[in-house]
Short mmCIF file of C-alpha atoms in Angstrom, two decimals:
data_model
loop_
_atom_site.label_atom_id
_atom_site.label_comp_id
_atom_site.label_asym_id
_atom_site.label_seq_id
_atom_site.Cartn_x
_atom_site.Cartn_y
_atom_site.Cartn_z
CA UNK A 23 0.00 0.00 0.00
CA UNK A 24 1.18 3.54 -0.71
CA UNK A 25 0.22 7.13 -0.06
CA UNK A 26 0.78 7.75 -3.80
CA UNK A 27 2.53 11.13 -3.72
CA UNK A 28 2.41 11.20 -7.54
CA UNK A 29 -1.39 11.30 -7.63
CA UNK A 30 -3.30 14.46 -6.67
CA UNK A 31 -5.38 14.18 -3.52
CA UNK A 32 -9.04 13.44 -4.29
CA UNK A 33 -10.04 16.56 -2.33
CA UNK A 34 -7.69 18.86 -4.24
CA UNK A 35 -8.59 21.39 -6.92
CA UNK A 36 -6.10 19.67 -9.22
CA UNK A 37 -7.98 16.38 -8.92
CA UNK A 38 -11.35 18.06 -9.48
CA UNK A 39 -10.02 19.68 -12.64
CA UNK A 40 -8.74 16.41 -14.11
CA UNK A 41 -9.42 13.21 -12.17
CA UNK A 42 -8.67 11.00 -15.18
CA UNK A 43 -4.94 11.70 -15.13
CA UNK A 44 -4.90 10.94 -11.41
CA UNK A 45 -6.84 7.74 -12.00
CA UNK A 46 -4.16 6.52 -14.38
CA UNK A 47 -1.44 7.09 -11.79
CA UNK A 48 -3.50 5.34 -9.13
CA UNK A 49 -4.20 2.28 -11.27
CA UNK A 50 -0.59 1.94 -12.37
CA UNK A 51 1.32 3.01 -9.29
CA UNK A 52 -0.99 3.00 -6.27
CA UNK A 53 -3.96 0.64 -6.64
CA UNK A 54 -4.59 0.77 -2.88
CA UNK A 55 -4.29 4.09 -1.06
CA UNK A 56 -5.02 5.03 2.54
CA UNK A 57 -6.69 8.45 2.44
CA UNK A 58 -6.29 10.10 5.82
CA UNK A 59 -8.71 12.98 5.33
CA UNK A 60 -11.69 10.75 4.59
CA UNK A 61 -10.47 7.82 6.69
CA UNK A 62 -10.93 5.46 3.77
CA UNK A 63 -9.02 3.11 1.50
CA UNK A 64 -9.16 4.03 -2.19
CA UNK A 65 -9.21 1.43 -4.97
CA UNK A 66 -9.06 2.19 -8.68
CA UNK A 67 -8.51 -0.97 -10.73
CA UNK A 68 -11.46 -2.64 -12.44
CA UNK A 69 -10.86 -6.04 -10.86
CA UNK A 70 -10.80 -4.56 -7.36
CA UNK A 71 -13.89 -2.38 -7.78
CA UNK A 72 -15.77 -5.28 -9.36
CA UNK A 73 -14.80 -7.45 -6.39
CA UNK A 74 -16.06 -4.84 -3.93
CA UNK A 75 -19.40 -4.68 -5.73
CA UNK A 76 -19.91 -8.41 -6.20
CA UNK A 77 -18.47 -10.26 -3.22
CA UNK A 78 -20.74 -10.86 -0.25
CA UNK A 79 -18.04 -9.87 2.25
CA UNK A 80 -18.46 -6.25 1.15
CA UNK A 81 -21.40 -4.58 2.86
CA UNK A 82 -23.13 -1.21 2.63
CA UNK A 83 -22.82 -0.57 6.37
CA UNK A 84 -21.10 2.70 5.50
CA UNK A 85 -24.48 4.02 4.37
CA UNK A 86 -25.57 4.12 8.02
CA UNK A 87 -23.55 7.33 8.36
CA UNK A 88 -23.37 8.37 4.73
CA UNK A 89 -27.02 8.13 3.61
CA UNK A 90 -29.25 7.61 6.62
CA UNK A 91 -28.84 11.13 8.08
CA UNK A 92 -30.66 12.60 5.07
CA UNK A 93 -32.68 9.71 3.62
CA UNK A 94 -33.57 7.55 6.60
CA UNK A 95 -32.89 3.82 6.38
CA UNK A 96 -32.96 2.82 2.71
CA UNK A 97 -32.95 -0.37 0.70
CA UNK A 98 -29.23 0.20 0.06
CA UNK A 99 -28.45 -0.49 3.72
CA UNK A 100 -30.33 -3.76 3.88
CA UNK A 101 -29.07 -7.28 3.35
CA UNK A 102 -30.37 -10.84 3.17
CA UNK A 103 -34.11 -11.45 3.09
CA UNK A 104 -34.91 -7.92 4.26
CA UNK A 105 -33.18 -6.51 1.19
CA UNK A 106 -34.66 -9.12 -1.15
CA UNK A 107 -38.20 -8.42 0.01
CA UNK A 108 -37.86 -4.63 -0.10
CA UNK A 109 -36.32 -4.80 -3.56
CA UNK A 110 -39.12 -7.09 -4.75
CA UNK A 111 -41.67 -4.60 -3.44
CA UNK A 112 -40.31 -1.67 -5.44
CA UNK A 113 -38.82 -3.37 -8.51
CA UNK A 114 -42.04 -4.04 -10.48
CA UNK A 115 -42.60 -0.33 -11.11
CA UNK A 116 -39.22 -0.12 -12.86
CA UNK A 117 -39.52 -3.17 -15.10
CA UNK A 118 -39.94 -2.88 -18.84
CA UNK A 119 -43.67 -3.58 -19.29
CA UNK A 120 -44.80 -1.56 -16.28
CA UNK A 121 -42.46 1.28 -17.21
CA UNK A 122 -43.64 1.41 -20.81
CA UNK A 123 -47.36 1.18 -20.08
CA UNK A 124 -47.66 3.46 -17.08
CA UNK A 125 -44.80 5.91 -17.06
CA UNK A 126 -43.52 6.34 -20.62
CA UNK A 127 -46.18 9.02 -21.34
CA UNK A 128 -45.03 10.88 -18.20
CA UNK A 129 -41.43 10.79 -19.40
CA UNK A 130 -42.33 11.91 -22.92
CA UNK A 131 -44.50 14.78 -21.67
CA UNK A 132 -41.83 16.16 -19.36
CA UNK A 133 -39.15 16.02 -22.04
CA UNK A 134 -41.44 17.77 -24.52
CA UNK A 135 -42.39 20.53 -22.08
CA UNK A 136 -38.76 21.34 -21.32
CA UNK A 137 -37.72 21.25 -24.98
CA UNK A 138 -40.64 23.52 -25.87
CA UNK A 139 -39.08 26.09 -23.54
CA UNK A 140 -36.14 26.67 -25.89
CA UNK A 141 -36.82 25.03 -29.27
CA UNK A 142 -37.71 28.40 -30.85
CA UNK A 143 -34.74 30.24 -29.30
CA UNK A 144 -31.91 28.75 -31.35
CA UNK A 145 -29.76 28.47 -28.24
CA UNK A 146 -29.82 26.74 -24.87
CA UNK A 147 -27.80 25.52 -21.94
CA UNK A 148 -28.71 21.83 -21.97
CA UNK A 149 -27.62 21.47 -18.35
CA UNK A 150 -29.65 24.18 -16.61
CA UNK A 151 -32.57 24.20 -19.05
CA UNK A 152 -32.99 20.47 -19.48
CA UNK A 153 -30.72 17.88 -17.81
CA UNK A 154 -30.99 19.04 -14.20
CA UNK A 155 -34.78 19.49 -14.45
CA UNK A 156 -35.95 16.56 -16.53
CA UNK A 157 -35.41 13.51 -14.26
CA UNK A 158 -36.63 15.32 -11.13
CA UNK A 159 -39.81 16.44 -12.87
CA UNK A 160 -40.36 12.88 -14.12
CA UNK A 161 -39.97 11.39 -10.63
CA UNK A 162 -42.33 13.95 -9.06
CA UNK A 163 -44.96 13.15 -11.70
CA UNK A 164 -44.46 9.38 -11.43
CA UNK A 165 -45.08 9.64 -7.68
CA UNK A 166 -48.27 11.59 -8.37
CA UNK A 167 -47.12 14.69 -6.49
CA UNK A 168 -48.00 18.29 -7.24
CA UNK A 169 -46.41 19.52 -10.47
CA UNK A 170 -46.38 22.99 -8.96
CA UNK A 171 -43.77 21.64 -6.53
CA UNK A 172 -41.18 20.83 -9.24
CA UNK A 173 -38.98 23.72 -8.13
CA UNK A 174 -39.21 22.67 -4.47
CA UNK A 175 -38.12 19.13 -5.33
CA UNK A 176 -35.27 20.44 -7.44
CA UNK A 177 -34.03 22.46 -4.46
CA UNK A 178 -34.28 19.44 -2.16
CA UNK A 179 -32.48 17.29 -4.71
CA UNK A 180 -29.64 19.80 -5.01
CA UNK A 181 -29.28 19.99 -1.22
CA UNK A 182 -29.17 16.23 -0.69
CA UNK A 183 -26.69 15.67 -3.52
CA UNK A 184 -24.42 18.30 -1.95
CA UNK A 185 -24.69 16.48 1.40
CA UNK A 186 -23.82 13.10 -0.12
CA UNK A 187 -20.81 14.49 -1.97
CA UNK A 188 -19.56 16.54 0.99
CA UNK A 189 -16.20 14.77 1.37
CA UNK A 190 -14.70 17.78 3.18
CA UNK A 191 -17.53 17.76 5.75
CA UNK A 192 -18.47 21.41 5.24
CA UNK A 193 -20.77 22.22 8.17
CA UNK A 194 -23.05 24.52 6.17
CA UNK A 195 -23.67 21.75 3.64
CA UNK A 196 -24.42 19.32 6.46
CA UNK A 197 -26.85 21.71 8.12
CA UNK A 198 -28.66 22.39 4.83
CA UNK A 199 -28.94 18.65 4.13
CA UNK A 200 -30.46 18.00 7.55
CA UNK A 201 -32.96 20.84 7.07
CA UNK A 202 -33.93 19.29 3.75
CA UNK A 203 -34.42 15.90 5.42
CA UNK A 204 -36.89 17.43 7.87
CA UNK A 205 -38.72 19.44 5.20
CA UNK A 206 -39.00 16.41 2.94
CA UNK A 207 -40.39 14.23 5.74
CA UNK A 208 -42.89 16.92 6.74
CA UNK A 209 -44.05 17.12 3.13
CA UNK A 210 -44.12 13.40 2.26
CA UNK A 211 -45.44 11.57 5.33
CA UNK A 212 -48.95 13.12 5.30
CA UNK A 213 -49.22 12.39 1.56
CA UNK A 214 -48.16 8.77 2.10
CA UNK A 215 -50.79 8.34 4.81
CA UNK A 216 -53.43 9.85 2.53
CA UNK A 217 -52.46 7.56 -0.39
CA UNK A 218 -52.89 4.52 1.83
CA UNK A 219 -56.48 5.59 2.41
CA UNK A 220 -57.18 6.79 -1.14
CA UNK A 221 -54.76 5.12 -3.56
CA UNK A 222 -54.53 6.28 -7.15
CA UNK A 223 -52.76 5.06 -10.27
CA UNK A 224 -49.37 6.52 -9.40
CA UNK A 225 -46.07 5.11 -8.18
CA UNK A 226 -46.54 6.33 -4.62
CA UNK A 227 -49.88 4.54 -4.35
CA UNK A 228 -48.33 1.36 -5.73
CA UNK A 229 -45.61 1.51 -3.10
CA UNK A 230 -48.25 1.94 -0.41
CA UNK A 231 -50.19 -1.09 -1.67
CA UNK A 232 -47.24 -3.37 -2.46
CA UNK A 233 -47.20 -6.61 -0.46
CA UNK A 234 -45.13 -9.79 -0.46
CA UNK A 235 -45.83 -12.65 1.95
CA UNK A 236 -47.66 -10.29 4.28
CA UNK A 237 -44.87 -7.69 4.26
CA UNK A 238 -45.66 -4.08 3.38
CA UNK A 239 -43.46 -1.01 3.32
CA UNK A 240 -43.89 1.29 6.31
CA UNK A 241 -44.47 5.02 5.90
CA UNK A 242 -40.80 5.57 6.79
CA UNK A 243 -39.72 2.93 4.25
CA UNK A 244 -41.64 4.69 1.50
CA UNK A 245 -40.45 8.15 2.50
CA UNK A 246 -36.82 6.95 2.51
CA UNK A 247 -37.23 5.25 -0.88
CA UNK A 248 -38.76 8.40 -2.40
CA UNK A 249 -35.87 10.47 -1.03
CA UNK A 250 -33.40 7.98 -2.47
CA UNK A 251 -35.21 7.91 -5.81
CA UNK A 252 -35.19 11.69 -5.97
CA UNK A 253 -31.42 11.85 -5.63
CA UNK A 254 -30.08 8.58 -7.04
CA UNK A 255 -32.55 8.60 -9.92
CA UNK A 256 -32.19 12.31 -10.52
CA UNK A 257 -28.43 12.72 -10.30
CA UNK A 258 -27.48 9.77 -12.48
CA UNK A 259 -29.86 10.70 -15.30
CA UNK A 260 -29.10 14.41 -14.99
CA UNK A 261 -25.36 13.86 -15.40
CA UNK A 262 -25.78 11.08 -17.96
CA UNK A 263 -27.83 13.20 -20.39
CA UNK A 264 -25.48 16.16 -20.09
CA UNK A 265 -22.39 13.98 -20.51
CA UNK A 266 -23.86 12.04 -23.43
CA UNK A 267 -24.49 15.24 -25.37
CA UNK A 268 -21.15 16.74 -24.36
CA UNK A 269 -19.39 13.61 -25.62
CA UNK A 270 -21.31 13.54 -28.91
CA UNK A 271 -20.89 17.26 -29.54
CA UNK A 272 -17.13 16.88 -29.10
CA UNK A 273 -17.18 13.93 -31.54
CA UNK A 274 -19.34 15.34 -34.37
CA UNK A 275 -18.94 12.28 -36.57
CA UNK A 276 -20.46 10.12 -33.86
CA UNK A 277 -23.23 12.66 -33.29
CA UNK A 278 -23.99 12.41 -37.02
CA UNK A 279 -24.11 8.62 -36.75
CA UNK A 280 -26.59 8.77 -33.87
CA UNK A 281 -28.74 11.36 -35.63
CA UNK A 282 -28.90 9.17 -38.74
CA UNK A 283 -29.51 5.94 -36.82
CA UNK A 284 -31.37 6.39 -33.55
CA UNK A 285 -30.84 2.71 -32.70
CA UNK A 286 -27.32 3.83 -31.74
CA UNK A 287 -28.64 5.84 -28.77
CA UNK A 288 -28.24 2.89 -26.35
CA UNK A 289 -24.64 2.47 -27.52
CA UNK A 290 -23.98 6.18 -26.97
CA UNK A 291 -25.49 5.94 -23.49
CA UNK A 292 -23.55 2.78 -22.59
CA UNK A 293 -20.28 4.29 -23.76
CA UNK A 294 -21.04 7.48 -21.82
CA UNK A 295 -21.60 5.41 -18.68
CA UNK A 296 -18.18 3.85 -19.19
CA UNK A 297 -16.23 6.88 -20.39
CA UNK A 298 -17.74 9.59 -18.16
CA UNK A 299 -19.98 7.94 -15.53
CA UNK A 300 -22.35 10.17 -13.53
CA UNK A 301 -21.17 8.66 -10.24
CA UNK A 302 -17.39 8.49 -9.87
CA UNK A 303 -17.15 6.86 -6.48
CA UNK A 304 -19.20 4.55 -4.27
CA UNK A 305 -18.27 3.38 -0.79
CA UNK A 306 -18.33 -0.17 0.57
CA UNK A 307 -17.28 -1.74 3.88
CA UNK A 308 -15.79 -5.26 4.19
CA UNK A 309 -17.10 -7.46 6.99
CA UNK A 310 -13.73 -9.22 7.23
CA UNK A 311 -10.12 -8.51 6.24
CA UNK A 312 -9.84 -8.58 2.46
CA UNK A 313 -7.06 -8.39 -0.13
CA UNK A 314 -7.33 -5.49 -2.56
CA UNK A 315 -4.82 -3.78 -4.82
CA UNK A 316 -1.87 -5.73 -3.47
CA UNK A 317 -2.62 -5.03 0.19
CA UNK A 318 -5.02 -5.94 2.97
CA UNK A 319 -7.99 -3.81 3.97
CA UNK A 320 -9.10 -4.42 7.58
CA UNK A 321 -12.66 -5.45 8.38
CA UNK A 322 -14.96 -2.52 9.05
CA UNK A 323 -12.93 -0.05 6.96
CA UNK A 324 -14.50 2.28 4.43
CA UNK A 325 -13.43 1.48 0.88
CA UNK A 326 -13.87 4.20 -1.73
CA UNK A 327 -14.42 2.49 -5.09
CA UNK A 328 -13.40 4.75 -7.97
CA UNK A 329 -15.84 3.88 -10.74
CA UNK A 330 -14.43 6.64 -12.94
CA UNK A 331 -10.99 5.03 -12.73
CA UNK A 332 -12.11 1.41 -13.09
CA UNK A 333 -14.15 2.22 -16.20
CA UNK A 334 -10.97 3.39 -17.95
CA UNK A 335 -8.76 0.47 -16.94
CA UNK A 336 -6.65 -0.59 -19.94
CA UNK A 337 -6.61 -4.14 -18.62
CA UNK A 338 -10.35 -4.21 -19.26
CA UNK A 339 -10.92 -1.92 -22.25
CA UNK A 340 -9.06 -1.16 -25.45
CA UNK A 341 -8.10 2.51 -25.90
CA UNK A 342 -10.02 3.33 -22.70
CA UNK A 343 -9.46 7.11 -22.78
CA UNK A 344 -11.26 7.46 -26.11
CA UNK A 345 -15.00 7.94 -26.48
CA UNK A 346 -16.19 5.47 -29.10
CA UNK A 347 -19.82 4.39 -29.44
CA UNK A 348 -18.66 1.78 -31.96
CA UNK A 349 -16.13 0.06 -29.68
CA UNK A 350 -16.22 -3.71 -30.34
CA UNK A 351 -16.53 -4.77 -26.70
CA UNK A 352 -19.61 -2.62 -26.10
CA UNK A 353 -22.56 -4.97 -25.51
CA UNK A 354 -25.85 -3.10 -25.23
CA UNK A 355 -27.75 -6.34 -24.55
CA UNK A 356 -26.23 -6.37 -21.03
CA UNK A 357 -25.09 -2.74 -20.61
CA UNK A 358 -28.09 -1.81 -18.48
CA UNK A 359 -28.33 -5.00 -16.45
CA UNK A 360 -26.49 -6.54 -13.50
CA UNK A 361 -24.28 -8.27 -16.10
CA UNK A 362 -23.00 -4.94 -17.46
CA UNK A 363 -19.37 -4.64 -18.47
CA UNK A 364 -19.07 -1.11 -17.07
CA UNK A 365 -19.50 -0.33 -13.35
CA UNK A 366 -21.62 2.84 -13.52
CA UNK A 367 -24.74 1.15 -12.09
CA UNK A 368 -22.70 -0.94 -9.63
CA UNK A 369 -23.04 -4.74 -9.70
CA UNK A 370 -24.32 -7.52 -7.50
CA UNK A 371 -27.37 -7.32 -5.24
CA UNK A 372 -27.19 -3.52 -5.07
CA UNK A 373 -27.25 -3.04 -8.85
CA UNK A 374 -29.29 0.08 -9.56
CA UNK A 375 -32.99 -0.80 -9.37
CA UNK A 376 -33.84 2.20 -11.56
CA UNK A 377 -31.45 1.40 -14.43
CA UNK A 378 -34.26 0.76 -16.93
CA UNK A 379 -35.97 4.01 -15.91
CA UNK A 380 -32.73 5.84 -16.62
CA UNK A 381 -32.37 4.13 -20.02
CA UNK A 382 -35.92 5.07 -20.96
CA UNK A 383 -35.45 8.68 -19.88
CA UNK A 384 -32.17 9.00 -21.80
CA UNK A 385 -33.63 7.50 -24.99
CA UNK A 386 -36.69 9.76 -24.87
CA UNK A 387 -34.64 12.85 -24.06
CA UNK A 388 -32.05 12.18 -26.75
CA UNK A 389 -34.67 11.60 -29.44
CA UNK A 390 -36.66 14.70 -28.56
CA UNK A 391 -33.59 16.93 -28.32
CA UNK A 392 -32.24 15.73 -31.65
CA UNK A 393 -35.65 16.21 -33.28
CA UNK A 394 -35.85 19.78 -31.99
CA UNK A 395 -32.28 20.77 -32.87
CA UNK A 396 -31.54 19.73 -36.44
CA UNK A 397 -28.05 21.24 -36.68
CA UNK A 398 -27.05 21.00 -33.02
CA UNK A 399 -23.55 22.30 -32.26
CA UNK A 400 -21.55 23.76 -29.42
CA UNK A 401 -21.78 27.53 -29.01
CA UNK A 402 -18.77 29.26 -30.53
CA UNK A 403 -15.88 29.26 -28.07
CA UNK A 404 -17.64 26.99 -25.60
CA UNK A 405 -15.85 23.89 -24.31
CA UNK A 406 -17.77 21.67 -21.89
CA UNK A 407 -16.04 21.47 -18.51
CA UNK A 408 -16.85 18.69 -16.05
CA UNK A 409 -17.09 19.38 -12.36
CA UNK A 410 -17.61 17.30 -9.26
CA UNK A 411 -15.76 14.57 -7.41
CA UNK A 412 -18.40 12.24 -5.96
CA UNK A 413 -20.70 12.77 -8.93
CA UNK A 414 -19.45 14.47 -12.07
CA UNK A 415 -20.75 16.04 -15.25
CA UNK A 416 -20.63 19.19 -17.40
CA UNK A 417 -21.24 22.38 -15.43
CA UNK A 418 -22.97 23.85 -18.48
CA UNK A 419 -23.50 22.89 -22.10
CA UNK A 420 -24.08 25.90 -24.30
CA UNK A 421 -25.44 24.90 -27.72
CA UNK A 422 -26.72 26.58 -30.86
CA UNK A 423 -29.17 25.29 -33.48
CA UNK A 424 -31.69 26.47 -36.04
CA UNK A 425 -34.95 27.27 -34.22
CA UNK A 426 -37.95 25.09 -34.92
CA UNK A 427 -41.63 25.85 -34.49
CA UNK A 428 -43.68 24.10 -31.86
#
């Protein structure tokens, strides 16, 4: 194990500006690092991150302090039968047939409404005017909540994401996250109780009614899941859409390919998840001493798994630092399942339950944006710049196009 003096510290401005160069040093020279500031071991090679996601010895006990303060106890913290039952209760709403029949119209409507806000302007920031709004609006509408509260949910989402990515433990960020937790609970719990009495045809009602072998979700279970869905479902799709378009706009020949053949959208999304994943790091905690990166990590330690580094491991991918939707090893038949080659949705029993929702949102959004912007291009002089350490994506994406009528 090493302290890797060659690699910038993950909390440094240098790392934030260009984590990919640091990832290469870590993989090659320091695959296991003890990071004093966060009291965690850092791993960066694909084989090690895959092991941490798949092997049963790795738990999500770290979420007790990382997630529970703002979400409550979530499905991510559970194991064994408790986890299996809770996952079975929520999973049906995110499967293909249910998703297509019930929620596809909601997704299409929200994409169209946002695109209508700028299709006649000839210019837009695809981050602030679309990507950060779209998945949150979809989730609010799927849950059957007030559309007039879209802005409130966006504020809560922003606050919780800041809390989860607060590696420096900024006290103002912590305080704001805890205020959001209380506000969200005060808002959601009365609605959950009302839906139990008067269920509708929305996701929240389905969660209230879900039952397996006599087990139902409690009000706290549902509130925690909605909070998790708001952030995990929002942040990944938000960053994925922005990064997908940033990648295509910087590779115009591939953008032209996707525009000409929309069946390539899943390949563009899968390659985006590998090349520039929305979530760059996820924590795990081993229940026993475990070998990783040429060293031993003690039981009970926090392990920071660098997805952004593992997804560019040259031992796993050819020419890993190039964005290529046509790469031979890209398999879209498994890219959005627990058998995915990339690690953006994690693996194993905690594989993202909302992966198919994210795929559907990205496909709808990409099609509608391309339809509305026939000659889409970056604004003159604009270069997309990623930001973020825990989650990462373009800070803004200024584009120009020929306006279209509604």
